[in-house]
Structure formats: structure tokens, C-alpha cells
mmCIF file of C-alpha atoms in Angstrom:
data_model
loop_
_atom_site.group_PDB
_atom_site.id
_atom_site.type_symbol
_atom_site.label_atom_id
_atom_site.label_comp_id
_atom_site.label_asym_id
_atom_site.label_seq_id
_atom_site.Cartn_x
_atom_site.Cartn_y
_atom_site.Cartn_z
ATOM 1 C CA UNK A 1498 52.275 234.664 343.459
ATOM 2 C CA UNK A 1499 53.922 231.036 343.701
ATOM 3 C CA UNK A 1500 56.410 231.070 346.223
ATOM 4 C CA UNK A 1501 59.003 228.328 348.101
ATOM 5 C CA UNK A 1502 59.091 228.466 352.157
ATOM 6 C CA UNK A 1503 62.867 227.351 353.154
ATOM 7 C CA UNK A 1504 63.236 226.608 357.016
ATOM 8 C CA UNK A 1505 66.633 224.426 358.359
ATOM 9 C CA UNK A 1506 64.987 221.420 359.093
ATOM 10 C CA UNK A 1507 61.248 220.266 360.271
ATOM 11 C CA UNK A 1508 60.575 219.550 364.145
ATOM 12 C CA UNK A 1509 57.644 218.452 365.957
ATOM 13 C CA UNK A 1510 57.827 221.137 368.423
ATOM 14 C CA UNK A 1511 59.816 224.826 368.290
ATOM 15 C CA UNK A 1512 59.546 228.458 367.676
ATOM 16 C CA UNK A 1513 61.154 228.218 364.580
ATOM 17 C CA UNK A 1514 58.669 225.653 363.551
ATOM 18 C CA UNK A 1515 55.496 227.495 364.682
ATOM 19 C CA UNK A 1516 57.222 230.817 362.548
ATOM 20 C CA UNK A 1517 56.905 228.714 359.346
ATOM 21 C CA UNK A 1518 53.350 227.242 360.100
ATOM 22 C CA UNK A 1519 52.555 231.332 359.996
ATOM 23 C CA UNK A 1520 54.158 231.703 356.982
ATOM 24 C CA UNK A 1521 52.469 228.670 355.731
ATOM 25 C CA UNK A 1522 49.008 229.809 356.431
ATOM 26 C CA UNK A 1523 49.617 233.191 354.921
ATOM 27 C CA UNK A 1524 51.176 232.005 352.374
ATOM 28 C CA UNK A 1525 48.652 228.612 351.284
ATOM 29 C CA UNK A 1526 49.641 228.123 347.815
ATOM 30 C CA UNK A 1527 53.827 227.961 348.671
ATOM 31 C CA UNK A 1528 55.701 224.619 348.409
ATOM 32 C CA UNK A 1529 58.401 224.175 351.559
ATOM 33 C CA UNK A 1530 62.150 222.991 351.089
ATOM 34 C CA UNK A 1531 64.060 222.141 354.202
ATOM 35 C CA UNK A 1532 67.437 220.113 354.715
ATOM 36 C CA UNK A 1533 65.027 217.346 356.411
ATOM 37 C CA UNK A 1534 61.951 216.719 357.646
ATOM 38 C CA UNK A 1535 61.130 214.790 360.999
ATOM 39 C CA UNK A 1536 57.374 216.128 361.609
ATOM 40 C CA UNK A 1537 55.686 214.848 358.587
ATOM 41 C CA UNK A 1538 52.511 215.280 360.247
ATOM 42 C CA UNK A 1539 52.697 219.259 360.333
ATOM 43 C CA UNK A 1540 52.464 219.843 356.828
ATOM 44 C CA UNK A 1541 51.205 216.781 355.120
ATOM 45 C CA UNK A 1542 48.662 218.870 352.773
ATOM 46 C CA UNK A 1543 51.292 220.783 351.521
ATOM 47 C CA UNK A 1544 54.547 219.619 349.182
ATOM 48 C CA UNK A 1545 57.261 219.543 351.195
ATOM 49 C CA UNK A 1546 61.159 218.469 349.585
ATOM 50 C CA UNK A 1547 64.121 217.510 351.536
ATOM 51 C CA UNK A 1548 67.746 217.773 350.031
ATOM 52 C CA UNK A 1549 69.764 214.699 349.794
ATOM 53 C CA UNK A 1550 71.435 215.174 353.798
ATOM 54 C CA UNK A 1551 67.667 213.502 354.419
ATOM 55 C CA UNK A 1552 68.633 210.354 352.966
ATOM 56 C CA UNK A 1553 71.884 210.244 355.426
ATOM 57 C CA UNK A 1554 72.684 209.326 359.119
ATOM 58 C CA UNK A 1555 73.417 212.852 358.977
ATOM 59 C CA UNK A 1556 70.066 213.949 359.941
ATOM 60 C CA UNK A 1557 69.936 212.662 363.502
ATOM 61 C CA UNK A 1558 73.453 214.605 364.049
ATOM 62 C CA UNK A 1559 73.206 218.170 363.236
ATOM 63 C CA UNK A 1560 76.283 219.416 364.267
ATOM 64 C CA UNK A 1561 78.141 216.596 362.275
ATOM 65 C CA UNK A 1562 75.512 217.745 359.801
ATOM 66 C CA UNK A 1563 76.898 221.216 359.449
ATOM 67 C CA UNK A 1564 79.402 221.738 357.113
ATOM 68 C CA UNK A 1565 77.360 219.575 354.848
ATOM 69 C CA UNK A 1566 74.463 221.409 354.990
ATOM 70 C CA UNK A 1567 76.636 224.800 353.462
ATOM 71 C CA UNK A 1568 76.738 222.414 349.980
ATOM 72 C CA UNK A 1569 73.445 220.787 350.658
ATOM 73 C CA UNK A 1570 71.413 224.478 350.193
ATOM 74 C CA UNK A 1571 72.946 225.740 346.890
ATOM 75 C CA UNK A 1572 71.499 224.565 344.001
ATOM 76 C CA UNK A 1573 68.136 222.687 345.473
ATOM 77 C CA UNK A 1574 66.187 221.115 342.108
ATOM 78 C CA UNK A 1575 63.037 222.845 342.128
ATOM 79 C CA UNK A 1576 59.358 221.772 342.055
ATOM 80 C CA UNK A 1577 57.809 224.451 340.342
ATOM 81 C CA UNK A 1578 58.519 227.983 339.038
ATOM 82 C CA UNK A 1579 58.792 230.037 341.770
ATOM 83 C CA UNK A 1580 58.203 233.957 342.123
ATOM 84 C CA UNK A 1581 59.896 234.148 345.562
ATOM 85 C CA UNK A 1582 61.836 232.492 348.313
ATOM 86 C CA UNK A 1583 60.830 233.065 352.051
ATOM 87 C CA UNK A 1584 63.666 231.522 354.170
ATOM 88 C CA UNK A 1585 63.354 231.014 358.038
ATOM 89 C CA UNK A 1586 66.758 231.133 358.722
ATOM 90 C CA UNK A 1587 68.600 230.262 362.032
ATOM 91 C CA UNK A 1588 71.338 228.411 360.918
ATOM 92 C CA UNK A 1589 72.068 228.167 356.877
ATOM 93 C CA UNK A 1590 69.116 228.322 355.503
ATOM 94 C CA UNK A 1591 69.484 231.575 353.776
ATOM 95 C CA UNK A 1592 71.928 230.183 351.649
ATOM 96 C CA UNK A 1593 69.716 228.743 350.136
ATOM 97 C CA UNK A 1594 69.863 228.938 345.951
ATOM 98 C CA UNK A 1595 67.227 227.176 343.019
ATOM 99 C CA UNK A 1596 69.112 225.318 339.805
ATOM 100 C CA UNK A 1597 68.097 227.612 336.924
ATOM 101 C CA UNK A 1598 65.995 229.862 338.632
ATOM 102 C CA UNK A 1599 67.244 233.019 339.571
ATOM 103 C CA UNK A 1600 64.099 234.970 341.998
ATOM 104 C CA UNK A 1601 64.386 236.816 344.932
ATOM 105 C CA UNK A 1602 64.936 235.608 348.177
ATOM 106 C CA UNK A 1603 63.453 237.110 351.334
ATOM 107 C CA UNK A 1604 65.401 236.193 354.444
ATOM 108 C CA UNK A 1605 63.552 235.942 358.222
ATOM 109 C CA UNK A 1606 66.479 235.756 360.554
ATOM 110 C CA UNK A 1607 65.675 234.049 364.270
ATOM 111 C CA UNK A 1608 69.871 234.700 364.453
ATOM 112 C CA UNK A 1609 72.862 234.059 362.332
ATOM 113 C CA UNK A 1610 74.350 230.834 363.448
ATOM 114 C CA UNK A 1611 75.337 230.972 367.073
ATOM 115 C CA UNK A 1612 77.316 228.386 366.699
ATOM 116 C CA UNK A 1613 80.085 230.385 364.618
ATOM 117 C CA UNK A 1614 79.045 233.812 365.257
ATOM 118 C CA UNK A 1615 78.380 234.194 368.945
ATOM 119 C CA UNK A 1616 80.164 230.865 370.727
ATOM 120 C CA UNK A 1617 79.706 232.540 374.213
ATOM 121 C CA UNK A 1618 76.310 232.146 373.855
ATOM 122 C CA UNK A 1619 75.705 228.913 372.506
ATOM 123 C CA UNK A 1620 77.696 225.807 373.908
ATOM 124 C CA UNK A 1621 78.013 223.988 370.998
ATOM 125 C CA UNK A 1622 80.529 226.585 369.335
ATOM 126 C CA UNK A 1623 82.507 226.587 372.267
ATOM 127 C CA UNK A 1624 84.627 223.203 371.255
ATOM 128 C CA UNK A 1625 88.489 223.615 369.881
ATOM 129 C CA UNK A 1626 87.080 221.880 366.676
ATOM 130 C CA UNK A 1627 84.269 224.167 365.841
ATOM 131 C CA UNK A 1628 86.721 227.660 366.643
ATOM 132 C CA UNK A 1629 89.454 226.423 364.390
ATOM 133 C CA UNK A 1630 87.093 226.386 361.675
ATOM 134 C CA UNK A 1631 84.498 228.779 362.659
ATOM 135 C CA UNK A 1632 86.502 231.645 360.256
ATOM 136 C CA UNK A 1633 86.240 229.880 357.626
ATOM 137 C CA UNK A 1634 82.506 229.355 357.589
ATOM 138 C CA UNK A 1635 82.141 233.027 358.820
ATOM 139 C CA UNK A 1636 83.545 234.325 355.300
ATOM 140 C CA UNK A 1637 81.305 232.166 353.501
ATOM 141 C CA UNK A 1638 78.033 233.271 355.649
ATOM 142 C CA UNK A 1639 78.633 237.002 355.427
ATOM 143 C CA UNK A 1640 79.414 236.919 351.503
ATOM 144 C CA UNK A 1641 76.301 234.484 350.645
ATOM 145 C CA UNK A 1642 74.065 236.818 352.485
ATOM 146 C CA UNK A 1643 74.625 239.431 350.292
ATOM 147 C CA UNK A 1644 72.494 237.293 348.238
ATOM 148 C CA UNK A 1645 69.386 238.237 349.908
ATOM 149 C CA UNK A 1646 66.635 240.874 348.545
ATOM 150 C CA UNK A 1647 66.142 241.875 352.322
ATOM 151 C CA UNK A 1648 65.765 240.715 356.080
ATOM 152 C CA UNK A 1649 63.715 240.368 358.500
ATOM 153 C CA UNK A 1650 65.254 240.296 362.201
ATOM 154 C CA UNK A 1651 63.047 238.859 364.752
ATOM 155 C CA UNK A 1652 64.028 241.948 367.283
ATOM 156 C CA UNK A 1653 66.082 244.213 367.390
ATOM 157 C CA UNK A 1654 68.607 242.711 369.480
ATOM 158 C CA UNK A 1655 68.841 240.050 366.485
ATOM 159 C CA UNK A 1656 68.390 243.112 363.986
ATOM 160 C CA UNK A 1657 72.023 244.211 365.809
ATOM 161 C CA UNK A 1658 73.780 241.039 365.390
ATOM 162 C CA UNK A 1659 72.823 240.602 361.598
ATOM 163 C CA UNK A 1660 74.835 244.218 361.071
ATOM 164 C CA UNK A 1661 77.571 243.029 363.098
ATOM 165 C CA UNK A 1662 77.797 239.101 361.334
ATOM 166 C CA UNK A 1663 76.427 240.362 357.646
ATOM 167 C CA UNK A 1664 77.195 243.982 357.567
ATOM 168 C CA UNK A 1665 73.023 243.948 356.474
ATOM 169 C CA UNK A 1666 70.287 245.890 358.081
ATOM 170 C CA UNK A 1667 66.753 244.337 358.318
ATOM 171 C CA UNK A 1668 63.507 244.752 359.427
ATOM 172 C CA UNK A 1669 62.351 244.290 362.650
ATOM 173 C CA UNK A 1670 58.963 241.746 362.218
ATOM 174 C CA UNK A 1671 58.491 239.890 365.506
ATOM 175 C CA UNK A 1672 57.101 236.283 365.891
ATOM 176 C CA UNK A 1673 54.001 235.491 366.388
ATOM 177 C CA UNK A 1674 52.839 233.665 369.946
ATOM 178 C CA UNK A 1675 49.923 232.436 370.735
ATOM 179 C CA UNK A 1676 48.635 235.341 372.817
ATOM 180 C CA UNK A 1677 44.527 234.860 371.219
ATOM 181 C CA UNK A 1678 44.633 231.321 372.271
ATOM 182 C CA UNK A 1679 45.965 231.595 375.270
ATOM 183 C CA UNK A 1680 43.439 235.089 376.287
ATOM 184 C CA UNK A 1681 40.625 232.697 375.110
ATOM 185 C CA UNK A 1682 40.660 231.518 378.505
ATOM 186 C CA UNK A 1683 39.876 233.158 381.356
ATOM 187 C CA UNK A 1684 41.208 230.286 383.590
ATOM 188 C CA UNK A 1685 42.926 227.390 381.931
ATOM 189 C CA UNK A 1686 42.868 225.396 384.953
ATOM 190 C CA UNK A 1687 39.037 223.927 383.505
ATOM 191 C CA UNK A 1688 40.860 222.807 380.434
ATOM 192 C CA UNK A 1689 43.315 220.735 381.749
ATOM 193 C CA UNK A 1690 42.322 217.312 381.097
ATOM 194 C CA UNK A 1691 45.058 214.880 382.588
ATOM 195 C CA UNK A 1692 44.145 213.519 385.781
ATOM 196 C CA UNK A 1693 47.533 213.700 386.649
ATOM 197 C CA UNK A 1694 48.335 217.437 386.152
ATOM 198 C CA UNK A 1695 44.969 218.534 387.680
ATOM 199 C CA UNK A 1696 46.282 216.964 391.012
ATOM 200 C CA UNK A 1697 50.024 218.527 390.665
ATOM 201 C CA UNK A 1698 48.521 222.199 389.589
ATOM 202 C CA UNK A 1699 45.711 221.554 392.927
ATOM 203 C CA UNK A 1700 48.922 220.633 394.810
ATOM 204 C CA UNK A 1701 51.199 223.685 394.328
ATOM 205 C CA UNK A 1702 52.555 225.223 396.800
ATOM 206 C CA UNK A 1703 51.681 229.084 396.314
ATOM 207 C CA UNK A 1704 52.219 231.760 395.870
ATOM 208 C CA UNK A 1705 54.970 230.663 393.515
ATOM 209 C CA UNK A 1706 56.987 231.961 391.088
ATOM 210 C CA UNK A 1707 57.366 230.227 387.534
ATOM 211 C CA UNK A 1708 60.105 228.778 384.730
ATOM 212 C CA UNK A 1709 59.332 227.563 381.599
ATOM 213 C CA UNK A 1710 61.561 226.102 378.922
ATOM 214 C CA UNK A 1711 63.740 223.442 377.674
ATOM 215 C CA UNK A 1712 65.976 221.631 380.042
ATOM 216 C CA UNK A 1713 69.132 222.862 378.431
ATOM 217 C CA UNK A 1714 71.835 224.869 380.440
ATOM 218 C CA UNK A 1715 71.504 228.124 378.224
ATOM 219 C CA UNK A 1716 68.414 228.550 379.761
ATOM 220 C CA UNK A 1717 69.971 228.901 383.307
ATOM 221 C CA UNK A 1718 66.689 227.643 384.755
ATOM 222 C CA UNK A 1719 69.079 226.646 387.736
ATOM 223 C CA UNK A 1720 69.352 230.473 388.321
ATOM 224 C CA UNK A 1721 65.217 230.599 388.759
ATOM 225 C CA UNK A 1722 65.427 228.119 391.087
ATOM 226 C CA UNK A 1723 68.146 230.412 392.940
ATOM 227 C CA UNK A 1724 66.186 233.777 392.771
ATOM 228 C CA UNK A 1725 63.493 232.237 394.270
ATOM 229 C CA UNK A 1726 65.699 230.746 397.161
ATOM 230 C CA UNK A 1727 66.456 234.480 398.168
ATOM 231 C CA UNK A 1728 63.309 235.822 397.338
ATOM 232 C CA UNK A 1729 61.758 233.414 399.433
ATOM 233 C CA UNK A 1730 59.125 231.735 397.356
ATOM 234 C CA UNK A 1731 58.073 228.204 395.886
ATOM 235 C CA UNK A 1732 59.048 227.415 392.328
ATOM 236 C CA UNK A 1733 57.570 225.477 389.409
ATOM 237 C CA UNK A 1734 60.274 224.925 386.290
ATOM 238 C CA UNK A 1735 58.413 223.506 383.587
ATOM 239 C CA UNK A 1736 59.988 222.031 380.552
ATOM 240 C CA UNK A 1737 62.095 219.010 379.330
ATOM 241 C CA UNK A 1738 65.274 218.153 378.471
ATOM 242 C CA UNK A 1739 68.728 216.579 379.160
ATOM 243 C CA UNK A 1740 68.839 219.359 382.412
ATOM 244 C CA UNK A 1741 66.202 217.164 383.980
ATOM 245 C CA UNK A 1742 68.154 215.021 386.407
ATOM 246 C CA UNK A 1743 70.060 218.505 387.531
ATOM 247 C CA UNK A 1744 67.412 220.563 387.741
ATOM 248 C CA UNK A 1745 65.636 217.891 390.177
ATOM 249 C CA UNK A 1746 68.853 217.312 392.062
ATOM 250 C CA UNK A 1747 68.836 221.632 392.489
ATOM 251 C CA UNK A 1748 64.956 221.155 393.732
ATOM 252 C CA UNK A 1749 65.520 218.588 396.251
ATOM 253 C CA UNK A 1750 68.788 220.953 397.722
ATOM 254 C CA UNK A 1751 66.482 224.101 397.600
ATOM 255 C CA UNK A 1752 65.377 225.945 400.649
ATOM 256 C CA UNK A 1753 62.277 226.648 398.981
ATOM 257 C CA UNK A 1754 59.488 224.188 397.574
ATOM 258 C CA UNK A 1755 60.452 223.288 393.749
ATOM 259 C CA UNK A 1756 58.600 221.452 391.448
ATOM 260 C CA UNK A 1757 59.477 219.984 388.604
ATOM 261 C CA UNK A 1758 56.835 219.681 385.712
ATOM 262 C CA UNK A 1759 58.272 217.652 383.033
ATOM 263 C CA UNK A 1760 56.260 217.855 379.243
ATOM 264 C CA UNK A 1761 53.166 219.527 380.432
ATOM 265 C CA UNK A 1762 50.402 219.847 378.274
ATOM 266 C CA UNK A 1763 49.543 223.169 376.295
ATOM 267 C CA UNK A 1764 46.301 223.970 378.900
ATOM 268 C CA UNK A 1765 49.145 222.740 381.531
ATOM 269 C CA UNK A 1766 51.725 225.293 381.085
ATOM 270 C CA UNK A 1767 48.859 228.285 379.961
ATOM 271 C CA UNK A 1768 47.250 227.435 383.526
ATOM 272 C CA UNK A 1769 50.802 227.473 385.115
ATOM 273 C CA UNK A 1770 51.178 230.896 383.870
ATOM 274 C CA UNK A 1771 48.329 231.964 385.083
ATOM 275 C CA UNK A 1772 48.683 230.593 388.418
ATOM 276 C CA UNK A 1773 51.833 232.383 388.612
ATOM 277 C CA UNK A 1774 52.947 235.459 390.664
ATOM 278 C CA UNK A 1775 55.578 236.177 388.588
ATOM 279 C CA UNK A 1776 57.554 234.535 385.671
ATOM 280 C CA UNK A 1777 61.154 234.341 385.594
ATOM 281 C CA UNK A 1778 63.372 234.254 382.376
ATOM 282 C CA UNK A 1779 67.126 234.780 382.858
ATOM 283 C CA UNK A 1780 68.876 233.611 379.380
ATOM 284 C CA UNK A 1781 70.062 236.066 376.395
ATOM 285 C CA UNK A 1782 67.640 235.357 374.387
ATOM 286 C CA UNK A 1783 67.353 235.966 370.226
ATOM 287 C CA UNK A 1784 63.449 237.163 371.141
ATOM 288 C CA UNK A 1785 61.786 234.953 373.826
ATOM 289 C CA UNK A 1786 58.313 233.679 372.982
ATOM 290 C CA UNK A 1787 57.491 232.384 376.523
ATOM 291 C CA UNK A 1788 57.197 235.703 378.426
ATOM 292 C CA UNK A 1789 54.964 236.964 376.258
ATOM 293 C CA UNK A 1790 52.830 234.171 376.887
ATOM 294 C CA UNK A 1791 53.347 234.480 380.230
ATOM 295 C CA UNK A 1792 51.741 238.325 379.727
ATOM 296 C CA UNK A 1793 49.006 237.089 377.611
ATOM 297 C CA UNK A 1794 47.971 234.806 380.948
ATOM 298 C CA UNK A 1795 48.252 238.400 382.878
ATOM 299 C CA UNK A 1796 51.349 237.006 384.377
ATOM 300 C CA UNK A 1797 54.527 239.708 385.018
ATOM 301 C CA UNK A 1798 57.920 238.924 383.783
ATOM 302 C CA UNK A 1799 61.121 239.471 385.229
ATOM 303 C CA UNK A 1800 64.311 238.928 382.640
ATOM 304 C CA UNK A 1801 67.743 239.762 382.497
ATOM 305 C CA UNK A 1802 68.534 242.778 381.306
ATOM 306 C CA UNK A 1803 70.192 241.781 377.451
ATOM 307 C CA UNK A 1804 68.858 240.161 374.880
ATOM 308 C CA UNK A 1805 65.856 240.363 372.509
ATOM 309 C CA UNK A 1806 63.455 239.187 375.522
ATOM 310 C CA UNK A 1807 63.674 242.488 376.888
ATOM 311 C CA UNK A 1808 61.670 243.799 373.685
ATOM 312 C CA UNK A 1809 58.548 241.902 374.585
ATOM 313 C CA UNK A 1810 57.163 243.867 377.634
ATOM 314 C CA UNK A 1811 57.285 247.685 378.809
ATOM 315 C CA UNK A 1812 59.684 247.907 382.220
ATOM 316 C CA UNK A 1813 57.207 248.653 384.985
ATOM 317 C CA UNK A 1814 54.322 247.601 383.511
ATOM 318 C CA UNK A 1815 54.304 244.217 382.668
ATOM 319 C CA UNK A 1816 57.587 243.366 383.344
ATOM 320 C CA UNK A 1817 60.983 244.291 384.980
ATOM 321 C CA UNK A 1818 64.188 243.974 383.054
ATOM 322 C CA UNK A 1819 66.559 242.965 386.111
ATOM 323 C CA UNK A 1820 70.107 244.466 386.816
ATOM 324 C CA UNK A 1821 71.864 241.705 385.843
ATOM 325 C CA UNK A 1822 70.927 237.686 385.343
ATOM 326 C CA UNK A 1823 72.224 236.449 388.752
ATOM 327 C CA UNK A 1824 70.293 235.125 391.393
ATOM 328 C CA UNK A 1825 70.500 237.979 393.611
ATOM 329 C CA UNK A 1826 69.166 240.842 391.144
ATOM 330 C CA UNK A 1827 66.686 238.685 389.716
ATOM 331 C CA UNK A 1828 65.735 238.235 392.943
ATOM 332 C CA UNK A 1829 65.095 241.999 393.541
ATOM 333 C CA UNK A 1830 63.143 241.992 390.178
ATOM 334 C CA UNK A 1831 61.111 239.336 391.773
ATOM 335 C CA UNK A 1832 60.373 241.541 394.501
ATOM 336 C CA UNK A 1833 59.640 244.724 392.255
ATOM 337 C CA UNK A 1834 57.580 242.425 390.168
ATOM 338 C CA UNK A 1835 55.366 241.399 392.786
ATOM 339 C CA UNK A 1836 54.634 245.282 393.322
ATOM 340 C CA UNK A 1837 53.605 246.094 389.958
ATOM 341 C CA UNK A 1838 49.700 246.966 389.307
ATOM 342 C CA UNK A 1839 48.146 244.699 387.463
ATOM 343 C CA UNK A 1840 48.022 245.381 383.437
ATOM 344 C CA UNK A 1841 45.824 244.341 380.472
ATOM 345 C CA UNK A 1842 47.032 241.222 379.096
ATOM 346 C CA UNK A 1843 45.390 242.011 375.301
ATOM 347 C CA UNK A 1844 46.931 245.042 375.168
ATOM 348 C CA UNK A 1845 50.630 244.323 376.380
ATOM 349 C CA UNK A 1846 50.815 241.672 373.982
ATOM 350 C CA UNK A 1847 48.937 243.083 370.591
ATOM 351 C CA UNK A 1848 51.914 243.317 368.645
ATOM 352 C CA UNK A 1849 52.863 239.906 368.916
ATOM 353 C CA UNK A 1850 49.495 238.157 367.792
ATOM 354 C CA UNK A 1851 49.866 236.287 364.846
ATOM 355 C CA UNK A 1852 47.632 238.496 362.904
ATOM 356 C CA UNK A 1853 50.515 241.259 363.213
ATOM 357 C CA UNK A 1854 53.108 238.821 362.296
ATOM 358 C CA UNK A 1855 50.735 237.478 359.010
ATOM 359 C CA UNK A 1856 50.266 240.937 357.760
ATOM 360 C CA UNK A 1857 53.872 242.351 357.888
ATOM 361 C CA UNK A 1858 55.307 239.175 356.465
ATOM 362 C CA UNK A 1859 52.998 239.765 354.046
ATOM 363 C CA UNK A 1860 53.888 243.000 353.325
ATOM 364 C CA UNK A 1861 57.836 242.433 353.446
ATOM 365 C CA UNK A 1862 57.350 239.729 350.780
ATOM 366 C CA UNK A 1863 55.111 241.720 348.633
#
């Protein structure tokens, strides 16, 4: 069957993105809409169409972007005659319509838009401009997602939000990670190739504790850096972002050792996780692809205790789910962490292989 994939818009890096590469291989014969594309590169055997916010200043601002793109998804002139839509939906996406074709449309929610639906957990919903018309687009999202033929929720923590926002129910199909990759690998430390990060990783101060993710302050990597204050350990945060200058300010105050890896490199951040005691993930998170990475390395995860993160790993096991996301119980969940026997890697993390996620998004199209 001839189908369309419809994601927000095309990044170089992201979960989202790697979701609709999946999708993409399962799928080899699909075309791909999106509102723009700024990773050419990623799909360039494959047609990909923009709508007209491409051709706009627009597409280097999305929140100015926003209420444009609600106009910008209805309608979209297609290439082809489609049997299907397959939308990857974290924002609007899933409002998505075809001029004069009428076919179903199968929705994969990573979260209805944070930025109208759950402000308190996403900064950028929190200003006095986006509330005063946050209502407004609220209506329109809940009625135009009666439109879809079903939904996928990427957990169920996500799966709970979409009945709240949508008054839907969906499917749970998780993302896939890179778990095969990453257990290819006994040690990852003999495929890191920069000169430069083979000297930091030889220089670590361990054991050590890790987080990894982007600098951004819903991510509260500054409360890693606090747990492992108390629990008396080094720390590595590894990421990038606009947190950077912070988060080194917070490592040079620290009590502990911190170090601050800035863009490492895929065999970088797999060999990090290995070399890890534990790994340390505080935010409320839609799913959280990184600690089940961290897993696949044989690494055990401590995480708040909300959120769709808490879905990746069995408490006790291969993980703890903390009391709360401060300092001082993540802390403890350090601690309990550290006292867990060691697990298998393949198995903890089987049902978030990409191979599971190809073969149920095959099935919830079909």
C-alpha cells in the first residue's frame, strides 16, 4: 500500500526524528510531508514536501511559527494517491488533512502539544501570551483529533494525557532505541576514535555516576549534579545546549568532581554509559530514550518517580524509580542503585529494539 509519513518538521538530530527514520524503513515505498525540512541529508532517496511555512522566516522560529502551522497542515496538495497517512505527531502534525483525498490517518503521538496542554511542564507555554490563547487552540486540537482512525501513544504515561487532552484512547507502541547497536559492543571504549575523548574518558574520575541529555533546564541535569554531591560521587553530564555555561558554573561549585562532556560522539556517550555506575534521569519525561540505552550498556537507572521514563525498566532490577526528583531522594536511589545485582542488558531492553517497534507499527497501520 502507498502511504504519506507526516512528522512536524525535519531535524538533524532527535527522537522524534529517529521514530520517523523507523517508520521510513518499514515503510520504503511512503512519500514524507513535514511543515519544513532542515536535514535534507536524512532522507534524500526518498520524496520529501514541505508546506509553504518552509519558504518563510518562520521556520527558524517555531514558536512564532505556531499558530501558522494550525492553517499550514489542512489541506497539503498531494504527490500521489495515497492509501494511508502515518503522522508522528508532537505538536500539530495530526492535523494534518490531503486536498481531495479523503484516507485514513493513523496518528503516533510522542505528546499532545506541551506547550498548550501541559505549560507546567514545558517552559515555553508558561508566557502570559501563549495562556491567553492557549484555550483557543485547545478547542481546535481536541475536535481535529477526532479526525484520526486511531493512536498510538508512545507510553502509557503519554497514552493518559491523550484521554485527558483528546478524550481518545490509543495504543501503547513504544519507540525504538538503539539497544542492538549499542549491545554490539562489548566495550565501546575501542571504538572511540577522537583523540580527544579517548584522553577525557582515560581521565575520569571513577567510580562516577552519569547524565545525558540536552542542555535545557527541563532536563534538571543541575539536580544530577546535586544527587551526586550527597551521594558522594564524581559526575559526567553529557549533552549540549544553551544550559552549558550553567551547568559548568554548577561543576566548578560542586563538592564532587564534574565533568562536562559537550557533543560527544555516538561510541562517546555508549562508552560513557558503560563506564557508568549508575545513570541518573530526573525530568517528567513523555518516554525517555536515554535510560534505556543506558540499560542496553548494562548500566542501572535511577529516575524520578512520574513520567513515561519510569516504563522503560523493572524497579529493582535494572532500575530504581526514586521517591521524588530532588536531590536528596535521588540521592538515596543512587545508593539503592549501586546495590542492585547486575541484570542482562538484552533482555531488559527487548521490547524497545527497533524490530518490536517495526512490527507493531506495522501492524497498527495495517
Amino acid at each position: 500500500m502507498t502511504g504519506l509519513l507526516v512528522h512536524e518538521w525535519i531535524e538533524s538530530s532527535g527522537g522524534a526524528e529517529n521514530v520517523l527514520e523507523a517508520m521510513a524503513r518499514t515503510f520504503p515505498d511512503a512519500d514524507v510531508q513535514c511543515l519544513w525540512n532542515d536535514a535534507p541529508q536524512r532522507f534524500a532517496e526518498r520524496t520529501v514536501r514541505e508546506t509553504w511555512l518552509a519558504r518563510t522566516p518562520l521556520r527558524r522560529h517555531k514558536a512564532l511559527a505556531l499558530p501558522f502551522a494550525l492553517g499550514a497542515w489542512r489541506g497539503l496538495e498531494a504527490g500521489g494517491d495515497y492509501e494511508w497517512m502515518l503522522v508522528s505527531s508532537h505538536l500539530f502534525a495530526h492535523h494534518a488533512t490531503l486536498k481531495r483525498q479523503d484516507v485514513p490517518k493513523y496518528v503516533y503521538a510522542h505528546t499532545p502539544a506541551r506547550y498548550i496542554w501541559n505549560p507546567e511542564l514545558d517552559e515555553r507555554g508558561s508566557s502570559a501570551a501563549v495562556r491567553s490563547v492557549s484555550p483557543f487552540f485547545r478547542r481546535i486540537d481536541r475536535r481535529r483529533a477526532q479526525e484520526a482512525t486511531a493512536i498510538a501513544a508512545n507510553s502509557e504515561f503519554v497514552r493518559q494525557r491523550i484521554r485527558d487532552a483528546w478524550d481518545r484512547d490509543a495504543e501503547v507502541i513504544h519507540p525504538p532505541v538503539a539497544v542492538e547497536r549499542i549491545l554490539s559492543h562489548p566495550d565501546w571504549r575501542t571504538q572511540v576514535t577522537d583523540d580527544s575523548e579517548r584522553r577525557l574518558l582515560d581521565a575520569l574520575s571513577r567510580p562516577f555516576i552519569l547524565g545525558a541529555s540536552r542542555f535545557v533546564p527541563y532536563k534538571r541535569l543541575d539536580l544530577v549534579i546535586a544527587a551526586a554531591e550527597q551521594a558522594g560521587m564524581p559526575a559526567v553530564i553529557a549533552g549540549r545546549g544553551p544550559e552549558e555555561s550553567r551547568l559548568r558554573a554548577l561543576a566548578e561549585r560542586a563538592t564532587v568532581p564534574v565533568e562536562i562532556v559537550v557533543s560527544p560522539s555516538d561510541a562517546m556517550l555508549y562508552a560513557l554509559l558503560q563506564q557508568a555506575q549508575v545513570f541518573v534521569f530526573p525530568p517528567v519525561e513523555d518516554f525517555g530514550i536515554v535510560p534505556v540505552e543506558a540499560q542496553a550498556a548494562g548500566t542501572p537507572v535511577v529516575t524520578g518517580p512520574v513520567g513515561g521514563q519510569v516504563e522503560t525498566f523493572r524497579a529493582g532490577v535494572s532500575g530504581v524509580s526514586a521517591d521524588s526528583a530532588s536531590a536528596a531522594d535521588l540521592a538515596r536511589g543512587i545508593r539503592r542503585a549501586l546495590d542492585l545485582d547486575a541484570f542482562d542488558p538484552r533482555t531488559a531492553t527487548a521490547a524497545f529494539s527497533e524490530n518490536a517497534f517495526r512490527q507493531r507499527i506495522e501492524q497498527f497501520v495495517a
